[in-house]
mmCIF file of C-alpha atoms in Angstrom:
data_model
loop_
_atom_site.group_PDB
_atom_site.id
_atom_site.type_symbol
_atom_site.label_atom_id
_atom_site.label_comp_id
_atom_site.label_asym_id
_atom_site.label_seq_id
_atom_site.Cartn_x
_atom_site.Cartn_y
_atom_site.Cartn_z
ATOM 1 C CA MET A 1 141.237 -130.927 -67.753
ATOM 2 C CA LEU A 2 139.493 -132.037 -70.947
ATOM 3 C CA LYS A 3 141.832 -130.247 -73.327
ATOM 4 C CA GLY A 4 142.733 -132.556 -76.196
ATOM 5 C CA LYS A 5 140.363 -135.300 -75.049
ATOM 6 C CA THR A 6 138.021 -136.836 -77.626
ATOM 7 C CA VAL A 7 134.415 -137.131 -76.496
ATOM 8 C CA LEU A 8 131.756 -138.936 -78.520
ATOM 9 C CA LEU A 9 128.149 -137.925 -77.882
ATOM 10 C CA GLY A 10 125.451 -140.303 -79.074
ATOM 11 C CA VAL A 11 122.050 -138.605 -79.431
ATOM 12 C CA THR A 12 118.873 -140.678 -79.868
ATOM 13 C CA GLY A 13 115.213 -139.888 -80.508
ATOM 14 C CA SER A 14 113.980 -138.076 -77.410
ATOM 15 C CA ILE A 15 112.569 -134.629 -76.709
ATOM 16 C CA ALA A 16 115.585 -134.123 -74.437
ATOM 17 C CA ALA A 17 117.926 -134.224 -77.461
ATOM 18 C CA TYR A 18 117.975 -130.431 -77.694
ATOM 19 C CA LYS A 19 119.704 -130.203 -74.298
ATOM 20 C CA ILE A 20 122.798 -131.932 -75.652
ATOM 21 C CA ALA A 21 123.657 -128.788 -77.609
ATOM 22 C CA GLY A 22 124.445 -127.173 -74.268
ATOM 23 C CA LEU A 23 126.583 -130.134 -73.224
ATOM 24 C CA ALA A 24 128.511 -130.065 -76.504
ATOM 25 C CA SER A 25 129.162 -126.352 -76.017
ATOM 26 C CA MET A 26 130.480 -126.902 -72.457
ATOM 27 C CA LEU A 27 132.857 -129.597 -73.656
ATOM 28 C CA VAL A 28 134.194 -127.515 -76.536
ATOM 29 C CA LYS A 29 134.825 -124.574 -74.188
ATOM 30 C CA GLN A 30 136.969 -126.900 -72.056
ATOM 31 C CA GLY A 31 139.103 -127.807 -75.082
ATOM 32 C CA ALA A 32 137.594 -131.223 -75.806
ATOM 33 C CA LYS A 33 137.306 -132.602 -79.328
ATOM 34 C CA VAL A 34 133.616 -133.372 -79.615
ATOM 35 C CA HIS A 35 131.997 -135.635 -82.218
ATOM 36 C CA VAL A 36 128.249 -136.134 -82.295
ATOM 37 C CA LEU A 37 126.520 -139.225 -83.685
ATOM 38 C CA MET A 38 122.748 -139.120 -84.135
ATOM 39 C CA THR A 39 120.057 -141.621 -84.956
ATOM 40 C CA GLU A 40 117.622 -140.650 -87.685
ATOM 41 C CA ASN A 41 114.896 -140.288 -85.066
ATOM 42 C CA ALA A 42 117.034 -137.762 -83.187
ATOM 43 C CA THR A 43 117.092 -135.451 -86.229
ATOM 44 C CA ASN A 44 113.351 -134.934 -85.721
ATOM 45 C CA PHE A 45 114.121 -133.141 -82.469
ATOM 46 C CA ILE A 46 117.317 -131.205 -83.312
ATOM 47 C CA ASN A 47 119.066 -130.451 -86.588
ATOM 48 C CA PRO A 48 122.558 -131.944 -87.092
ATOM 49 C CA ILE A 49 123.727 -128.513 -88.283
ATOM 50 C CA THR A 50 123.390 -127.293 -84.681
ATOM 51 C CA PHE A 51 126.006 -129.780 -83.496
ATOM 52 C CA GLU A 52 128.256 -129.156 -86.497
ATOM 53 C CA SER A 53 128.230 -125.422 -85.745
ATOM 54 C CA LEU A 54 129.045 -125.999 -82.074
ATOM 55 C CA THR A 55 131.749 -128.646 -82.483
ATOM 56 C CA GLY A 56 133.295 -127.825 -85.848
ATOM 57 C CA ASN A 57 132.980 -131.515 -86.780
ATOM 58 C CA LYS A 58 130.606 -133.291 -89.144
ATOM 59 C CA CYS A 59 127.643 -134.766 -87.316
ATOM 60 C CA LEU A 60 127.357 -138.427 -88.291
ATOM 61 C CA VAL A 61 123.766 -139.515 -88.817
ATOM 62 C CA ASP A 62 122.253 -142.968 -88.977
ATOM 63 C CA THR A 63 122.045 -144.165 -92.605
ATOM 64 C CA PHE A 64 121.689 -147.538 -94.286
ATOM 65 C CA ASP A 65 123.458 -146.534 -97.482
ATOM 66 C CA ARG A 66 126.766 -145.599 -95.905
ATOM 67 C CA ASN A 67 129.631 -145.091 -98.293
ATOM 68 C CA PHE A 68 133.082 -146.554 -97.671
ATOM 69 C CA GLU A 69 134.326 -143.387 -95.992
ATOM 70 C CA PHE A 70 131.646 -143.644 -93.309
ATOM 71 C CA SER A 71 132.323 -147.343 -92.829
ATOM 72 C CA VAL A 72 135.867 -146.438 -91.909
ATOM 73 C CA GLU A 73 134.816 -143.378 -89.903
ATOM 74 C CA HIS A 74 133.118 -145.322 -87.136
ATOM 75 C CA VAL A 75 136.312 -147.296 -86.533
ATOM 76 C CA ALA A 76 138.503 -144.201 -86.664
ATOM 77 C CA LEU A 77 136.352 -142.343 -84.151
ATOM 78 C CA ALA A 78 136.201 -145.382 -81.892
ATOM 79 C CA LYS A 79 139.994 -145.513 -81.756
ATOM 80 C CA GLN A 80 140.265 -141.798 -80.886
ATOM 81 C CA ALA A 81 137.556 -141.691 -78.221
ATOM 82 C CA ASP A 82 138.444 -141.166 -74.566
ATOM 83 C CA VAL A 83 134.820 -141.483 -73.467
ATOM 84 C CA VAL A 84 131.420 -142.095 -75.072
ATOM 85 C CA MET A 85 128.150 -140.767 -73.684
ATOM 86 C CA VAL A 86 124.752 -141.735 -75.097
ATOM 87 C CA ALA A 87 122.336 -139.014 -73.984
ATOM 88 C CA PRO A 88 119.449 -139.016 -74.259
ATOM 89 C CA ALA A 89 119.432 -142.807 -74.597
ATOM 90 C CA SER A 90 116.122 -144.229 -75.817
ATOM 91 C CA ALA A 91 114.798 -147.662 -74.814
ATOM 92 C CA ASN A 92 115.370 -148.840 -78.378
ATOM 93 C CA VAL A 93 119.049 -147.890 -78.495
ATOM 94 C CA ILE A 94 119.675 -149.196 -74.978
ATOM 95 C CA GLY A 95 118.293 -152.552 -76.098
ATOM 96 C CA LYS A 96 120.585 -152.566 -79.138
ATOM 97 C CA ILE A 97 123.671 -151.687 -77.087
ATOM 98 C CA ALA A 98 122.867 -154.333 -74.464
ATOM 99 C CA HIS A 99 122.586 -157.078 -77.070
ATOM 100 C CA GLY A 100 125.337 -156.064 -79.480
ATOM 101 C CA ILE A 101 123.084 -154.955 -82.326
ATOM 102 C CA ALA A 102 125.049 -152.585 -84.576
ATOM 103 C CA ASP A 103 122.736 -151.522 -87.390
ATOM 104 C CA ASP A 104 123.429 -147.781 -87.577
ATOM 105 C CA MET A 105 126.314 -145.367 -87.202
ATOM 106 C CA LEU A 106 125.760 -144.765 -83.485
ATOM 107 C CA THR A 107 125.521 -148.394 -82.368
ATOM 108 C CA THR A 108 128.242 -149.509 -84.782
ATOM 109 C CA THR A 109 130.665 -146.929 -83.378
ATOM 110 C CA ILE A 110 129.829 -147.883 -79.802
ATOM 111 C CA MET A 111 130.518 -151.537 -80.599
ATOM 112 C CA ALA A 112 133.960 -150.568 -81.903
ATOM 113 C CA CYS A 113 134.886 -148.426 -78.868
ATOM 114 C CA ARG A 114 137.139 -149.773 -76.114
ATOM 115 C CA CYS A 115 136.837 -146.676 -73.920
ATOM 116 C CA ARG A 116 134.374 -146.104 -71.082
ATOM 117 C CA LYS A 117 130.714 -145.798 -72.124
ATOM 118 C CA ILE A 118 128.143 -143.754 -70.198
ATOM 119 C CA ILE A 119 124.400 -144.090 -70.791
ATOM 120 C CA ALA A 120 121.776 -141.539 -69.733
ATOM 121 C CA PRO A 121 118.286 -143.024 -70.218
ATOM 122 C CA ALA A 122 115.442 -140.634 -71.071
ATOM 123 C CA MET A 123 111.886 -141.877 -71.660
ATOM 124 C CA ASN A 124 108.380 -142.227 -70.301
ATOM 125 C CA THR A 125 108.200 -143.480 -66.704
ATOM 126 C CA ASN A 126 106.373 -146.685 -67.630
ATOM 127 C CA MET A 127 108.989 -147.473 -70.280
ATOM 128 C CA TYR A 128 111.821 -146.782 -67.840
ATOM 129 C CA GLU A 129 110.287 -148.986 -65.158
ATOM 130 C CA ASN A 130 109.559 -151.817 -67.609
ATOM 131 C CA PRO A 131 111.455 -154.933 -66.429
ATOM 132 C CA ILE A 132 112.810 -155.479 -69.942
ATOM 133 C CA LEU A 133 114.411 -152.032 -69.989
ATOM 134 C CA GLN A 134 115.777 -152.525 -66.471
ATOM 135 C CA ASP A 135 117.251 -155.890 -67.494
ATOM 136 C CA ASN A 136 118.918 -154.255 -70.490
ATOM 137 C CA LEU A 137 120.428 -151.561 -68.269
ATOM 138 C CA GLU A 138 121.734 -154.250 -65.925
ATOM 139 C CA ILE A 139 123.340 -156.009 -68.901
ATOM 140 C CA CYS A 140 125.039 -152.735 -69.860
ATOM 141 C CA ARG A 141 126.347 -152.344 -66.313
ATOM 142 C CA GLY A 142 127.622 -155.906 -66.445
ATOM 143 C CA TYR A 143 129.698 -154.989 -69.480
ATOM 144 C CA GLY A 144 131.315 -152.136 -67.538
ATOM 145 C CA MET A 145 129.150 -149.290 -68.799
ATOM 146 C CA GLU A 146 128.021 -146.557 -66.433
ATOM 147 C CA VAL A 147 124.293 -145.878 -66.287
ATOM 148 C CA ILE A 148 123.168 -142.479 -64.983
ATOM 149 C CA ASP A 149 119.932 -142.634 -63.039
ATOM 150 C CA PRO A 150 117.315 -140.385 -64.654
ATOM 151 C CA ALA A 151 115.834 -137.502 -62.752
ATOM 152 C CA CYS A 152 112.257 -137.466 -61.523
ATOM 153 C CA GLY A 153 109.865 -134.761 -62.634
ATOM 154 C CA TYR A 154 107.312 -133.638 -65.163
ATOM 155 C CA LEU A 155 107.859 -135.445 -68.457
ATOM 156 C CA ALA A 156 107.025 -134.301 -71.981
ATOM 157 C CA CYS A 157 104.209 -136.891 -72.161
ATOM 158 C CA GLY A 158 102.543 -135.265 -69.158
ATOM 159 C CA ASP A 159 103.439 -137.970 -66.661
ATOM 160 C CA ILE A 160 105.334 -137.258 -63.451
ATOM 161 C CA GLY A 161 108.024 -139.722 -62.397
ATOM 162 C CA ALA A 162 111.427 -141.159 -63.251
ATOM 163 C CA GLY A 163 112.694 -140.926 -66.823
ATOM 164 C CA LYS A 164 113.768 -137.300 -67.146
ATOM 165 C CA MET A 165 117.282 -136.803 -68.519
ATOM 166 C CA PRO A 166 119.580 -135.011 -66.050
ATOM 167 C CA GLU A 167 120.625 -131.467 -66.931
ATOM 168 C CA PRO A 168 123.708 -130.936 -69.140
ATOM 169 C CA GLU A 169 125.715 -129.703 -66.109
ATOM 170 C CA VAL A 170 125.228 -133.107 -64.466
ATOM 171 C CA LEU A 171 126.138 -135.031 -67.621
ATOM 172 C CA TYR A 172 129.243 -132.863 -67.948
ATOM 173 C CA GLN A 173 130.432 -133.915 -64.504
ATOM 174 C CA TYR A 174 130.219 -137.598 -65.437
ATOM 175 C CA ILE A 175 132.376 -136.958 -68.506
ATOM 176 C CA LEU A 176 134.795 -134.847 -66.485
ATOM 177 C CA ARG A 177 135.188 -137.577 -63.873
ATOM 178 C CA GLU A 178 135.845 -140.186 -66.541
ATOM 179 C CA ALA A 179 138.218 -138.339 -68.859
ATOM 180 C CA GLY A 180 139.369 -135.163 -67.138
ATOM 181 C CA TYR A 181 141.566 -136.425 -64.307
ATOM 182 C CA PRO A 182 144.068 -139.186 -63.521
ATOM 183 C CA LYS A 183 142.749 -141.864 -61.152
ATOM 184 C CA ASP A 184 145.707 -141.644 -58.775
ATOM 185 C CA LEU A 185 143.404 -141.657 -55.729
ATOM 186 C CA ALA A 186 141.580 -144.847 -56.691
ATOM 187 C CA GLY A 187 141.234 -147.098 -53.660
ATOM 188 C CA LYS A 188 141.749 -144.218 -51.214
ATOM 189 C CA LYS A 189 139.159 -143.109 -48.675
ATOM 190 C CA ILE A 190 139.105 -139.353 -48.156
ATOM 191 C CA LEU A 191 137.043 -137.374 -45.665
ATOM 192 C CA VAL A 192 136.566 -133.643 -46.302
ATOM 193 C CA THR A 193 134.843 -131.108 -44.069
ATOM 194 C CA ALA A 194 133.263 -127.965 -45.490
ATOM 195 C CA GLY A 195 131.167 -124.945 -44.655
ATOM 196 C CA PRO A 196 130.383 -123.147 -41.409
ATOM 197 C CA THR A 197 128.749 -124.398 -38.238
ATOM 198 C CA ARG A 198 125.800 -122.818 -36.475
ATOM 199 C CA GLU A 199 125.809 -122.585 -32.696
ATOM 200 C CA ALA A 200 122.304 -122.060 -31.329
ATOM 201 C CA MET A 201 121.516 -119.284 -28.835
ATOM 202 C CA ASP A 202 117.806 -120.049 -28.712
ATOM 203 C CA PRO A 203 115.246 -121.542 -31.142
ATOM 204 C CA VAL A 204 115.564 -118.434 -33.352
ATOM 205 C CA ARG A 205 119.154 -117.186 -33.288
ATOM 206 C CA TYR A 206 122.584 -118.702 -33.776
ATOM 207 C CA ILE A 207 126.271 -117.767 -34.020
ATOM 208 C CA THR A 208 128.024 -118.547 -37.290
ATOM 209 C CA ASN A 209 130.591 -117.226 -39.798
ATOM 210 C CA HIS A 210 130.770 -116.220 -43.475
ATOM 211 C CA SER A 211 132.016 -119.551 -44.867
ATOM 212 C CA THR A 212 130.134 -120.718 -47.986
ATOM 213 C CA GLY A 213 131.759 -124.170 -48.207
ATOM 214 C CA LYS A 214 133.007 -123.598 -51.770
ATOM 215 C CA MET A 215 136.597 -124.668 -51.046
ATOM 216 C CA GLY A 216 135.643 -127.876 -49.249
ATOM 217 C CA TYR A 217 133.099 -128.780 -51.905
ATOM 218 C CA ALA A 218 135.707 -128.236 -54.626
ATOM 219 C CA ILE A 219 138.122 -130.567 -52.810
ATOM 220 C CA ALA A 220 135.425 -133.238 -52.462
ATOM 221 C CA ARG A 221 134.508 -133.005 -56.155
ATOM 222 C CA VAL A 222 138.072 -133.164 -57.434
ATOM 223 C CA ALA A 223 139.001 -136.005 -55.074
ATOM 224 C CA ALA A 224 136.057 -137.987 -56.444
ATOM 225 C CA TYR A 225 137.056 -137.133 -60.028
ATOM 226 C CA ARG A 226 140.486 -138.556 -59.236
ATOM 227 C CA GLY A 227 139.006 -141.854 -58.092
ATOM 228 C CA ALA A 228 138.750 -141.500 -54.313
ATOM 229 C CA GLN A 229 135.870 -142.724 -52.192
ATOM 230 C CA VAL A 230 134.838 -139.406 -50.674
ATOM 231 C CA THR A 231 132.893 -138.593 -47.528
ATOM 232 C CA LEU A 232 131.937 -134.918 -47.220
ATOM 233 C CA VAL A 233 130.907 -133.691 -43.767
ATOM 234 C CA SER A 234 129.183 -130.399 -44.475
ATOM 235 C CA GLY A 235 127.806 -127.604 -42.394
ATOM 236 C CA PRO A 236 124.781 -125.682 -43.734
ATOM 237 C CA VAL A 237 125.581 -124.272 -47.193
ATOM 238 C CA ASP A 238 123.637 -122.995 -50.186
ATOM 239 C CA MET A 239 125.019 -125.498 -52.706
ATOM 240 C CA ALA A 240 123.908 -128.779 -54.200
ATOM 241 C CA PRO A 241 125.845 -131.755 -52.785
ATOM 242 C CA PRO A 242 128.653 -133.084 -54.995
ATOM 243 C CA LEU A 243 127.502 -135.905 -57.251
ATOM 244 C CA PHE A 244 130.102 -138.495 -56.359
ATOM 245 C CA ALA A 245 130.505 -138.009 -52.601
ATOM 246 C CA ASP A 246 128.741 -139.443 -49.578
ATOM 247 C CA VAL A 247 127.439 -136.284 -47.881
ATOM 248 C CA VAL A 248 126.856 -136.086 -44.130
ATOM 249 C CA ALA A 249 124.936 -132.928 -43.227
ATOM 250 C CA VAL A 250 125.606 -131.383 -39.817
ATOM 251 C CA GLU A 251 124.861 -128.062 -38.193
ATOM 252 C CA SER A 252 126.817 -127.517 -34.986
ATOM 253 C CA ALA A 253 130.487 -127.952 -34.139
ATOM 254 C CA ARG A 254 129.563 -130.806 -31.817
ATOM 255 C CA GLN A 255 127.704 -132.608 -34.611
ATOM 256 C CA MET A 256 130.673 -132.135 -36.944
ATOM 257 C CA PHE A 257 133.042 -133.462 -34.274
ATOM 258 C CA GLU A 258 130.946 -136.601 -33.848
ATOM 259 C CA ALA A 259 130.536 -137.127 -37.608
ATOM 260 C CA VAL A 260 134.277 -136.784 -38.255
ATOM 261 C CA THR A 261 135.648 -138.716 -35.290
ATOM 262 C CA SER A 262 133.254 -141.640 -35.750
ATOM 263 C CA ARG A 263 134.511 -142.078 -39.342
ATOM 264 C CA SER A 264 138.151 -141.101 -38.912
ATOM 265 C CA ARG A 265 139.730 -144.535 -38.395
ATOM 266 C CA GLU A 266 138.760 -145.814 -41.849
ATOM 267 C CA GLN A 267 140.048 -142.766 -43.735
ATOM 268 C CA ASP A 268 143.366 -142.628 -45.577
ATOM 269 C CA ILE A 269 143.279 -138.831 -45.888
ATOM 270 C CA ILE A 270 141.332 -136.236 -43.916
ATOM 271 C CA ILE A 271 141.133 -132.637 -45.155
ATOM 272 C CA LYS A 272 139.593 -130.194 -42.683
ATOM 273 C CA ALA A 273 138.413 -127.243 -44.792
ATOM 274 C CA ALA A 274 135.370 -126.340 -42.661
ATOM 275 C CA ALA A 275 135.238 -123.074 -40.731
ATOM 276 C CA VAL A 276 134.186 -124.531 -37.385
ATOM 277 C CA ALA A 277 133.038 -122.187 -34.640
ATOM 278 C CA ASP A 278 135.620 -121.861 -31.880
ATOM 279 C CA TYR A 279 132.989 -120.933 -29.294
ATOM 280 C CA ARG A 280 129.320 -121.671 -28.644
ATOM 281 C CA PRO A 281 126.811 -120.258 -26.132
ATOM 282 C CA ALA A 282 127.316 -121.872 -22.756
ATOM 283 C CA SER A 283 123.551 -122.336 -22.458
ATOM 284 C CA VAL A 284 120.842 -122.450 -25.101
ATOM 285 C CA GLY A 285 117.481 -120.879 -24.394
ATOM 286 C CA THR A 286 114.438 -123.075 -24.859
ATOM 287 C CA GLU A 287 112.392 -119.982 -25.755
ATOM 288 C CA LYS A 288 113.243 -116.925 -27.837
ATOM 289 C CA ILE A 289 115.420 -114.467 -25.917
ATOM 290 C CA LYS A 290 113.331 -111.318 -25.701
ATOM 291 C CA LYS A 291 114.756 -107.895 -26.470
ATOM 292 C CA LYS A 292 115.301 -105.638 -23.456
ATOM 293 C CA ASP A 293 116.188 -101.997 -23.011
ATOM 294 C CA SER A 294 119.549 -102.923 -21.487
ATOM 295 C CA ASP A 295 122.558 -104.595 -23.142
ATOM 296 C CA LEU A 296 122.797 -108.364 -23.386
ATOM 297 C CA SER A 297 125.826 -110.508 -22.566
ATOM 298 C CA ILE A 298 126.219 -114.097 -23.713
ATOM 299 C CA ALA A 299 128.568 -116.506 -21.958
ATOM 300 C CA LEU A 300 130.563 -118.589 -24.458
ATOM 301 C CA GLU A 301 132.411 -121.860 -24.070
ATOM 302 C CA ARG A 302 134.991 -123.606 -26.273
ATOM 303 C CA THR A 303 133.825 -126.045 -28.880
ATOM 304 C CA ASP A 304 135.539 -129.393 -29.488
ATOM 305 C CA ASP A 305 138.899 -129.131 -31.277
ATOM 306 C CA ILE A 306 138.322 -131.515 -34.194
ATOM 307 C CA LEU A 307 141.716 -131.102 -35.829
ATOM 308 C CA GLY A 308 143.519 -131.392 -32.511
ATOM 309 C CA TRP A 309 141.647 -134.606 -31.728
ATOM 310 C CA LEU A 310 142.524 -136.051 -35.127
ATOM 311 C CA GLY A 311 146.198 -135.225 -34.635
ATOM 312 C CA SER A 312 146.216 -137.042 -31.309
ATOM 313 C CA HIS A 313 144.228 -140.069 -32.459
ATOM 314 C CA ARG A 314 145.444 -140.677 -35.990
ATOM 315 C CA ARG A 315 146.032 -144.201 -37.199
ATOM 316 C CA GLU A 316 149.331 -145.212 -38.763
ATOM 317 C CA GLY A 317 149.760 -143.980 -42.332
ATOM 318 C CA GLN A 318 146.877 -141.525 -42.168
ATOM 319 C CA PHE A 319 147.438 -138.100 -43.748
ATOM 320 C CA LEU A 320 145.936 -135.037 -42.043
ATOM 321 C CA CYS A 321 145.507 -131.637 -43.692
ATOM 322 C CA GLY A 322 144.023 -128.536 -42.098
ATOM 323 C CA PHE A 323 143.144 -125.038 -43.289
ATOM 324 C CA SER A 324 144.183 -121.773 -41.695
ATOM 325 C CA MET A 325 142.174 -118.622 -42.423
ATOM 326 C CA GLU A 326 144.064 -115.600 -41.096
ATOM 327 C CA THR A 327 143.853 -111.814 -41.204
ATOM 328 C CA GLN A 328 147.390 -111.153 -39.949
ATOM 329 C CA ASN A 329 150.684 -113.013 -39.488
ATOM 330 C CA MET A 330 149.358 -115.729 -41.790
ATOM 331 C CA LEU A 331 152.522 -117.790 -42.186
ATOM 332 C CA GLU A 332 153.601 -117.608 -38.553
ATOM 333 C CA ASN A 333 150.163 -118.480 -37.212
ATOM 334 C CA SER A 334 149.745 -121.306 -39.712
ATOM 335 C CA ARG A 335 153.133 -122.861 -38.933
ATOM 336 C CA ALA A 336 152.263 -122.759 -35.238
ATOM 337 C CA LYS A 337 148.922 -124.459 -35.935
ATOM 338 C CA LEU A 338 150.643 -127.163 -38.000
ATOM 339 C CA LYS A 339 152.912 -128.007 -35.089
ATOM 340 C CA LYS A 340 150.321 -127.685 -32.337
ATOM 341 C CA LYS A 341 147.751 -129.914 -34.040
ATOM 342 C CA HIS A 342 150.322 -132.607 -35.023
ATOM 343 C CA ILE A 343 149.189 -132.669 -38.658
ATOM 344 C CA ASP A 344 151.024 -133.205 -41.955
ATOM 345 C CA MET A 345 149.948 -130.166 -43.944
ATOM 346 C CA ILE A 346 148.151 -126.880 -43.565
ATOM 347 C CA VAL A 347 146.685 -124.652 -46.278
ATOM 348 C CA ALA A 348 146.889 -120.982 -45.366
ATOM 349 C CA ASN A 349 145.129 -117.987 -46.841
ATOM 350 C CA ASN A 350 144.497 -114.402 -45.819
ATOM 351 C CA LEU A 351 140.921 -113.161 -45.711
ATOM 352 C CA LYS A 352 142.067 -109.625 -46.532
ATOM 353 C CA VAL A 353 143.700 -110.586 -49.833
ATOM 354 C CA GLU A 354 141.513 -109.893 -52.861
ATOM 355 C CA GLY A 355 140.323 -113.099 -54.532
ATOM 356 C CA ALA A 356 140.854 -115.252 -51.442
ATOM 357 C CA GLY A 357 138.660 -116.196 -48.535
ATOM 358 C CA PHE A 358 134.947 -116.728 -48.097
ATOM 359 C CA GLY A 359 132.419 -116.706 -50.916
ATOM 360 C CA THR A 360 134.842 -116.281 -53.806
ATOM 361 C CA ASP A 361 135.292 -118.643 -56.759
ATOM 362 C CA THR A 362 139.070 -118.194 -56.542
ATOM 363 C CA ASN A 363 141.643 -118.616 -53.815
ATOM 364 C CA LEU A 364 145.237 -117.645 -53.108
ATOM 365 C CA VAL A 365 146.833 -120.132 -50.746
ATOM 366 C CA THR A 366 150.165 -121.236 -49.345
ATOM 367 C CA ILE A 367 150.655 -124.949 -48.703
ATOM 368 C CA ILE A 368 152.820 -125.575 -45.638
ATOM 369 C CA THR A 369 154.407 -128.766 -44.334
ATOM 370 C CA GLU A 370 157.273 -129.298 -41.897
ATOM 371 C CA LYS A 371 159.753 -129.318 -44.799
ATOM 372 C CA MET A 372 158.036 -127.208 -47.454
ATOM 373 C CA GLU A 373 156.270 -123.901 -48.011
ATOM 374 C CA LYS A 374 154.671 -123.425 -51.424
ATOM 375 C CA GLU A 375 152.671 -120.377 -52.469
ATOM 376 C CA LEU A 376 150.243 -121.060 -55.296
ATOM 377 C CA PRO A 377 149.179 -118.356 -57.768
ATOM 378 C CA MET A 378 145.607 -117.112 -57.841
ATOM 379 C CA MET A 379 143.478 -120.034 -59.066
ATOM 380 C CA SER A 380 139.895 -121.214 -59.164
ATOM 381 C CA LYS A 381 139.011 -123.252 -56.103
ATOM 382 C CA GLU A 382 138.825 -126.395 -58.275
ATOM 383 C CA GLU A 383 142.388 -125.731 -59.441
ATOM 384 C CA VAL A 384 143.512 -125.156 -55.852
ATOM 385 C CA ALA A 385 141.852 -128.444 -54.881
ATOM 386 C CA ASP A 386 143.628 -130.257 -57.702
ATOM 387 C CA SER A 387 147.015 -128.782 -56.745
ATOM 388 C CA LEU A 388 146.469 -129.596 -53.073
ATOM 389 C CA LEU A 389 145.607 -133.216 -53.832
ATOM 390 C CA SER A 390 148.653 -133.502 -56.108
ATOM 391 C CA GLU A 391 150.867 -132.296 -53.248
ATOM 392 C CA ILE A 392 149.312 -134.869 -50.920
ATOM 393 C CA CYS A 393 149.738 -137.648 -53.501
ATOM 394 C CA GLY A 394 153.290 -136.580 -54.319
#
């Protein structure tokens, strides 16, 4: 995804500078060409040799006696760059960038870059909330730069509040979204469902399934990376919400039905990856059901058929994709579901196949339409998501 891409990392004087070593390592592992530019103040927090060892490239440091080679270097790097991220970005450097001051290697290179620029402020809370700093950030946004909101937490100065640089994993996702994928879904609205549902029996117990939501979350992330406006309707899962999606948290099948159907008309593409309960208890106890010596029977009733409703109420031009988790007769059952639900595509997998199904980081799926049946090799769920979206776009 980032293989062959050139990423410039600008590191300024902040205690958070040491975290960028982890970000540089992540990028290199993904095949990116990484160049690090540091201010002199940044070298007080981390040695340039660290970045040179990680990236295999000379770390360019702020200097006022630059030789001719370095004067050319900032232009050469600017021409190669696919994306620039300044992290941590101090108040001083943000002010320089906002007002076109290029008095060191970092700011001079940024001035020469035509690619997308991403800024991750990191500083004391009072500095971050200062109206001057906020005005400078707004100026940067006005010039088309992306500003990442800092995290809130305990700061190195002892204060608690906004100003903490996000973790390298978060910064990585911003770079991946900018440089790792084509923006062929820009302007499209996509709704994705993910995870299980929980159907209450009483205030203590519920019926559910083993879905972890990993496949649906991967689809939502990749769709956002490719430029879509993503709404993720998620059952209860043990994962952080995707950064670039509007997440609607639900619990029961009925709640998911209402969340999906109320938003369906405005969507260009709907991908139903959630494992929705087919049945729920016909009545829900208001008090805990007490254990008895005899057996217990629970009457069940059908839940709302979300995919069936979508197939019957779709608007013109809308694309509908469902998922089919099977344990036997996978292709036959999935083809029948495709036809019965009146949808465009179904993604089938077999729970009994190693590397597929619930809770895994990989999946082995077959994409089925009325005219096509395509089995994908074993892939990570992000790769499956990317392939699925390419089939929909194609």
